[in-house]
mmCIF file of C-alpha atoms in Angstrom:
data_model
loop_
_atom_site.group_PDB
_atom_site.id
_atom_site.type_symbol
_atom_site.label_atom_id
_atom_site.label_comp_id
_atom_site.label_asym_id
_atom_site.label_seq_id
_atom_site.Cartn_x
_atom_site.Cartn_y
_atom_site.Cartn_z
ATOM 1 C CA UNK I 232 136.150 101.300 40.007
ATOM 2 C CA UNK I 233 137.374 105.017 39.679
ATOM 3 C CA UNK I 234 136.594 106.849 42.818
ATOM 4 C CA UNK I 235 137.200 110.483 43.835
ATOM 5 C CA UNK I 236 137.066 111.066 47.765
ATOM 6 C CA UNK I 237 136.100 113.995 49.698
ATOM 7 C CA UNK I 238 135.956 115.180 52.722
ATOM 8 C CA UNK I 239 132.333 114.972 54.087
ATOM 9 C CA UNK I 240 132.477 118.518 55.955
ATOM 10 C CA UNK I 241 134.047 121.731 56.627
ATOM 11 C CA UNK I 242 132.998 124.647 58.376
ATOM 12 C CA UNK I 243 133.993 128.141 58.389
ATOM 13 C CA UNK I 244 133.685 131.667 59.609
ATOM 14 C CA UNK I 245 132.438 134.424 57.279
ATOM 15 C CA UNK I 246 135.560 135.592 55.562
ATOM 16 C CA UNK I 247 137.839 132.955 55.948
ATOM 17 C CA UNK I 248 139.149 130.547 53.291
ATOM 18 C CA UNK I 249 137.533 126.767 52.894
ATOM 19 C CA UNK I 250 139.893 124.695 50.754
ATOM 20 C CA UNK I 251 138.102 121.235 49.796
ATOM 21 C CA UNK I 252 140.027 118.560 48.727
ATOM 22 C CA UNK I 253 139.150 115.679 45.821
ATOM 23 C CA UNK I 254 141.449 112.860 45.318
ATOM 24 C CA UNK I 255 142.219 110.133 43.526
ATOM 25 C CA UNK I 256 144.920 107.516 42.018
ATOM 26 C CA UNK I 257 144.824 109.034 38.346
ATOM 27 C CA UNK I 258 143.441 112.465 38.606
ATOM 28 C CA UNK I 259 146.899 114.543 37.112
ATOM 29 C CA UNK I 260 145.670 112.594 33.816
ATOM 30 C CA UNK I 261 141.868 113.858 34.181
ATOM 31 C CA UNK I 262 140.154 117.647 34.311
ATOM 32 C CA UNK I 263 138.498 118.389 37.621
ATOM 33 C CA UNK I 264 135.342 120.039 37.446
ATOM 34 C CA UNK I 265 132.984 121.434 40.717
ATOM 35 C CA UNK I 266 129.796 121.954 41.534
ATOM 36 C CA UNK I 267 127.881 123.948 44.336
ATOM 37 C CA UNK I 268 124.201 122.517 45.173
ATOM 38 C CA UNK I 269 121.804 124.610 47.417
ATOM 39 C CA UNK I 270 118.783 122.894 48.949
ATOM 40 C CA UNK I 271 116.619 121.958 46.735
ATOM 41 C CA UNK I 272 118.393 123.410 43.464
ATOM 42 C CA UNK I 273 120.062 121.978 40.572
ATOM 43 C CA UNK I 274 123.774 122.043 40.541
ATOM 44 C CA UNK I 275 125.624 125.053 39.471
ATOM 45 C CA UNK I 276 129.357 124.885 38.063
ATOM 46 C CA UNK I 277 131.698 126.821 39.742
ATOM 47 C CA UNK I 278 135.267 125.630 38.049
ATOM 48 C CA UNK I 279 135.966 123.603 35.419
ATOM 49 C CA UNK I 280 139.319 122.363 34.006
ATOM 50 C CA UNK I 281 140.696 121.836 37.281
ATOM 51 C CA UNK I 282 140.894 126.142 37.351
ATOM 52 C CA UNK I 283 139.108 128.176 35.252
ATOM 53 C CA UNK I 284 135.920 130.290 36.245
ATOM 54 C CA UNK I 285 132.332 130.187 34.504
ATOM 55 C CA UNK I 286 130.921 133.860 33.576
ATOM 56 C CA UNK I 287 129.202 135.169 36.715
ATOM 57 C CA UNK I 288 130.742 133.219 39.221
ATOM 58 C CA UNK I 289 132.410 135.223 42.269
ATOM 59 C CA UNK I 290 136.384 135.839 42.134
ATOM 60 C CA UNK I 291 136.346 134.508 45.324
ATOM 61 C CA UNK I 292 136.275 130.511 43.957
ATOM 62 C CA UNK I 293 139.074 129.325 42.744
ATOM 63 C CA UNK I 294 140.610 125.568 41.818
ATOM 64 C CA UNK I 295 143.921 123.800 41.698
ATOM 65 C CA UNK I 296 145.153 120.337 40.483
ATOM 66 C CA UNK I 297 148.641 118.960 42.135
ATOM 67 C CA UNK I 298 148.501 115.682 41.116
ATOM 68 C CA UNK I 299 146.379 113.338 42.647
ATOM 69 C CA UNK I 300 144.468 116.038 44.305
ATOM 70 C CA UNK I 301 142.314 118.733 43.141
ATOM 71 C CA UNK I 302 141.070 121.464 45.616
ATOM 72 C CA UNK I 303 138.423 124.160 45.577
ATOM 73 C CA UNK I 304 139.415 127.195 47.662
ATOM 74 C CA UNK I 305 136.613 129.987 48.696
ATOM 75 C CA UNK I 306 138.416 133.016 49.692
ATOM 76 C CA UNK I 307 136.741 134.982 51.894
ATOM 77 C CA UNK I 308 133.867 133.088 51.877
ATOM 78 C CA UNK I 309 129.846 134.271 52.592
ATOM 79 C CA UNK I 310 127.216 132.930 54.033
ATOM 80 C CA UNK I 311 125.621 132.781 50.400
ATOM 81 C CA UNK I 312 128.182 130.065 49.488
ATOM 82 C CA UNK I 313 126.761 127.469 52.178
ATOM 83 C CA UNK I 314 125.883 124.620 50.056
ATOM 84 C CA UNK I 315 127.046 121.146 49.021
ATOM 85 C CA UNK I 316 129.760 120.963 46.448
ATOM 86 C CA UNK I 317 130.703 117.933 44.108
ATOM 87 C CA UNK I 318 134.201 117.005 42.314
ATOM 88 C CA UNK I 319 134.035 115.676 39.219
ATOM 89 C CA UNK I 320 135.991 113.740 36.994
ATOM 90 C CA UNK I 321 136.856 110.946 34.327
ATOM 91 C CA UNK I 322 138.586 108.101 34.025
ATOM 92 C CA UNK I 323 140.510 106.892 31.087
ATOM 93 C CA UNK I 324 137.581 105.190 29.213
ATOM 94 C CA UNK I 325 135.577 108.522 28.980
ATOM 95 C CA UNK I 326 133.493 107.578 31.821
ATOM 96 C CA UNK I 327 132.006 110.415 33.927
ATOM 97 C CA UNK I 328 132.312 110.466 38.149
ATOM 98 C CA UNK I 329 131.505 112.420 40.586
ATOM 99 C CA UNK I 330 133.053 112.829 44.665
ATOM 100 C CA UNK I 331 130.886 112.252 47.429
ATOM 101 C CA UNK I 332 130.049 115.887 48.290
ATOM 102 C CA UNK I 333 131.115 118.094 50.817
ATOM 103 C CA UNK I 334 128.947 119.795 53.074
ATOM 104 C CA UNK I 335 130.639 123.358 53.278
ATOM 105 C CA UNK I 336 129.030 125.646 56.533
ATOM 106 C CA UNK I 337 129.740 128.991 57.281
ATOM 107 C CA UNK I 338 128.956 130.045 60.370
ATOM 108 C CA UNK T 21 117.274 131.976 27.312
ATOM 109 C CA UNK T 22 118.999 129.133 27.860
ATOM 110 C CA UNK T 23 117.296 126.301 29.726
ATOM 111 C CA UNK T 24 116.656 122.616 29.996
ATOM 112 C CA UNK T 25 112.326 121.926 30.945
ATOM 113 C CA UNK T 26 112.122 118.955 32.354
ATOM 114 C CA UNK T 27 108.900 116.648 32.590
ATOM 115 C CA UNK T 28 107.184 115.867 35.715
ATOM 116 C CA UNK T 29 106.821 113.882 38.603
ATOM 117 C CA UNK T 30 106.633 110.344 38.242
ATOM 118 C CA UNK T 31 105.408 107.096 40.637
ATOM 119 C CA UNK T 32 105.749 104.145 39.318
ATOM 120 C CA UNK T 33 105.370 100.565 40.751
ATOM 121 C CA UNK T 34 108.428 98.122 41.233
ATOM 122 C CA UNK T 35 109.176 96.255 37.972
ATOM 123 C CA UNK T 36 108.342 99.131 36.315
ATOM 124 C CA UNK T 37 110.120 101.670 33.355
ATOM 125 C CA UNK T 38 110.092 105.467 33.596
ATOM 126 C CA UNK T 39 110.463 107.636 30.583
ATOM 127 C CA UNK T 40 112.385 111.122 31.575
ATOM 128 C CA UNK T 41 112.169 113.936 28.980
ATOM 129 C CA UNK T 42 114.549 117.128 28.730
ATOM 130 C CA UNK T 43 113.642 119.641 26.189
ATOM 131 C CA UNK T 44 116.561 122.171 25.271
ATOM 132 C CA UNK T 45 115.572 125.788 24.776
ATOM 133 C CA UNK T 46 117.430 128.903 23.687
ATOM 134 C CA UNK T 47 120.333 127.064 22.029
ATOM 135 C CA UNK T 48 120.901 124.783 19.271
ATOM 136 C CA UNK T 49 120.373 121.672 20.786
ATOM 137 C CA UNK T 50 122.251 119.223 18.061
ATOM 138 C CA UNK T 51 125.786 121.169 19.065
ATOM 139 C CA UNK T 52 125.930 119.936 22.653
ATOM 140 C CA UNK T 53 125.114 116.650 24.133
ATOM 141 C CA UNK T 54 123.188 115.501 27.319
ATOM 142 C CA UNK T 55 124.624 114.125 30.076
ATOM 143 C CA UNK T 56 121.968 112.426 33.056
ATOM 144 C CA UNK T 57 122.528 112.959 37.005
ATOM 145 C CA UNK T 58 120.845 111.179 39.621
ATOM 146 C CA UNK T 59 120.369 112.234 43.524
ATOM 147 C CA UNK T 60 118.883 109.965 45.754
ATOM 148 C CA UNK T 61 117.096 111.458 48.860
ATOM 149 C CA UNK T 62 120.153 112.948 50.805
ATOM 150 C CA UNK T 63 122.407 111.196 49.183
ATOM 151 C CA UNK T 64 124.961 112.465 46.235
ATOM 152 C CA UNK T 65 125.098 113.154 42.781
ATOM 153 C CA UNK T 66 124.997 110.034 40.296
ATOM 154 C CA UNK T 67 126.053 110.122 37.014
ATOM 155 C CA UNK T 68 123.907 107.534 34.913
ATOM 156 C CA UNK T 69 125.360 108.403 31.266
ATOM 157 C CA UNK T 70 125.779 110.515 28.276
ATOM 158 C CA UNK T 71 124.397 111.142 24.864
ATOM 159 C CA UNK T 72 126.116 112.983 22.004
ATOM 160 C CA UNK T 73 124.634 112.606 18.498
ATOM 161 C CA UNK T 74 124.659 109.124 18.149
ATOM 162 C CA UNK T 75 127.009 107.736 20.482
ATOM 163 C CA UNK T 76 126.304 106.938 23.887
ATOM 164 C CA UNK T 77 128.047 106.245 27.086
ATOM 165 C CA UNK T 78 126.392 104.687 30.211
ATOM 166 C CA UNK T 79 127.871 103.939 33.767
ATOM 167 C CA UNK T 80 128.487 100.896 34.887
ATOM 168 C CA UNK T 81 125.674 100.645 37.219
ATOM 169 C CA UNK T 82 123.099 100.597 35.616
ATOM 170 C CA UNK T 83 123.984 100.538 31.622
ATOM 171 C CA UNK T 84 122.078 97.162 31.018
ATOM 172 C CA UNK T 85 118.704 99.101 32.002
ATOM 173 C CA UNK T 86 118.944 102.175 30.738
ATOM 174 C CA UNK T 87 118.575 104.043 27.096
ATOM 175 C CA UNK T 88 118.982 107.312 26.240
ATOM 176 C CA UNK T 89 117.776 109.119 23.106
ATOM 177 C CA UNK T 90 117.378 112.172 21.757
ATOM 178 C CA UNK T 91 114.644 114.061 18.869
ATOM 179 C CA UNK T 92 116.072 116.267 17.206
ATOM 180 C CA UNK T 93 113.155 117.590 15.515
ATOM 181 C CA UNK T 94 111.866 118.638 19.034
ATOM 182 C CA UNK T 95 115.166 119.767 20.893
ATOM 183 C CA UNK T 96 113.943 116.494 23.482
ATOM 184 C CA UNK T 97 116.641 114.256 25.557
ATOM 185 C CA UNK T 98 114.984 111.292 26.602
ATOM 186 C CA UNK T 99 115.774 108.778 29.293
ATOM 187 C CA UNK T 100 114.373 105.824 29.551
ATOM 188 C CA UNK T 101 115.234 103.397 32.712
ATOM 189 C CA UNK T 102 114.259 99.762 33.210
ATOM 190 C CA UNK T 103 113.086 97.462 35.793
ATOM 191 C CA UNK T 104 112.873 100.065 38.174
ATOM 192 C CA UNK T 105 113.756 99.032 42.101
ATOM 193 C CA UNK T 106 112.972 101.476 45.642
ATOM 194 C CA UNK T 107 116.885 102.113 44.956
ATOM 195 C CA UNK T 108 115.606 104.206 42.049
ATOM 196 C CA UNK T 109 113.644 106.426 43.908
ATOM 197 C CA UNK T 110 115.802 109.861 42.764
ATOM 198 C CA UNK T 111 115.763 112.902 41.683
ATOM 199 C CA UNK T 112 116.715 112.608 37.945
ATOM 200 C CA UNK T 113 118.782 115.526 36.412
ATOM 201 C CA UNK T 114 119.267 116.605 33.037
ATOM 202 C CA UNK T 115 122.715 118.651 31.961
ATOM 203 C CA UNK T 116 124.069 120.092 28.701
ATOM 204 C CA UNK T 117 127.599 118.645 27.581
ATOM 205 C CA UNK T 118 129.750 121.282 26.039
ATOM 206 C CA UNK T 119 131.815 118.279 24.316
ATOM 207 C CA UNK T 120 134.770 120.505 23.644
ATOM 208 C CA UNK T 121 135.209 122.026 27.787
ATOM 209 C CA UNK T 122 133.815 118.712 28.826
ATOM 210 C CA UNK T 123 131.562 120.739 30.939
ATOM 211 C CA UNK T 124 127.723 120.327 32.296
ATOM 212 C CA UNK T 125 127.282 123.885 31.987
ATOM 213 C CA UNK T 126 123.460 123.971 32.222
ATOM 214 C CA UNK T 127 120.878 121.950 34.224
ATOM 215 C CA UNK T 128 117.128 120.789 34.076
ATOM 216 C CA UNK T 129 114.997 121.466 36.857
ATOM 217 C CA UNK T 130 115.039 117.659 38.151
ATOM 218 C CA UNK T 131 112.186 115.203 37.847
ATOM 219 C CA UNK T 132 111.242 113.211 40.800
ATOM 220 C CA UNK T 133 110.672 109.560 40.351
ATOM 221 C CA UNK T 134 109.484 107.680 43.241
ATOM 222 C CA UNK T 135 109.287 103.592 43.170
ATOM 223 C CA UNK T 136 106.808 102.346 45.261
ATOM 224 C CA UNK T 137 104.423 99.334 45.803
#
């Protein structure tokens, strides 16, 4: 089965930069999308298309796709952004997946 | 404004079906689909499945107990899962498809099912 792995944790300092990873065997063919979950909210998109930004979503998040690895980078990140995030992806038939979550801490 | 109301809570007994409803407001609900998320309790996000007009797409996992649907004539996204099991217990999560961006770029609320005897 399609699988996209992530790291289970990072933590940080105010200000610095977080980079999460997602990868997987096929994921240069597929989009990457992310989402950022707070305790006890519903998701909230933060990049889609492996880069690209929702409306009203800080500068500061930003996305890449190298290959078989897609990355979400928090530049200068706040204690605000503390939160779960999820990769997400396809795989060739159209079906949906998402990462296992990382646990992002800034403290 | 654009939202997705969710129903409520649910408890239901193992063996059990659970009937999830998503109402779409602020938008025109027949030019997106509705994709459905599940969380367990501290676990990850789930993806159960999609519905866009007619066609439907359903994970692995659990696509021989599950149906989605959708009313039109009331904006509603139903979800309707079968032979429910304690490894249901979830949050279930409701999320618009843009079909073009291939983006869940709104959420419900989340309903709470719990399976217990």
């Amino acid at each position: 089965s399609y699988e996209l792995t992530q790291p289970p944790s990072v933590s940080l300092s105010p200000g610095q930069t977080a980079r999460i990873t997602c990868s997987a065997d096929v994921l240069s063919k597929q989009y990457a999308f992310w989402y950022q979950q707070k305790p006890g909210q519903a998701p909230v998109m933060v990049i889609y298309r492996d880069k690209e930004r929702p409306s009203g979503i800080p500068a500061r998040f930003s996305g890449s796709n190298s290959g078989t690895t897609a990355t979400l980078i928090i530049s200068g990140a706040q204690a605000e952004d503390e939160a779960d995030y999820y990769c997400q992806s396809a795989d060739s038939s159209g079906t949906w997946v998402f990462g296992g979550g990382t646990k992002v801490t800034v403290l | 404004q654009v939202q997705l109301v969710q129903s409520g809570a649910e408890v239901k007994n193992p063996g059990a079906s659970v009937r999830v409803s998503c109402k779409g407001v602020g938008y025109s609900f027949t030019s997106y689909g509705i994709t459905w998320v599940r969380q367990a309790p501290g676990q990850g996000l789930e993806w159960m499945g999609w519905i866009s007009g007619s066609h439907t797409n359903y994970a692995q996992k659990v696509h021989d107990r599950v149906t989605m649907t959708t009313d039109t004539s009331t904006s509603t996204a139903h979800m309707e899962l079968r032979s429910l099991g304690s490894e249901d217990t979830a949050v279930y999560y409701c999320a618009r498809v843009n079909v073009m961006w291939q983006t869940f770029d709104v959420w419900g609320q989340g309903t709470m099912v719990t399976v217990s005897s």
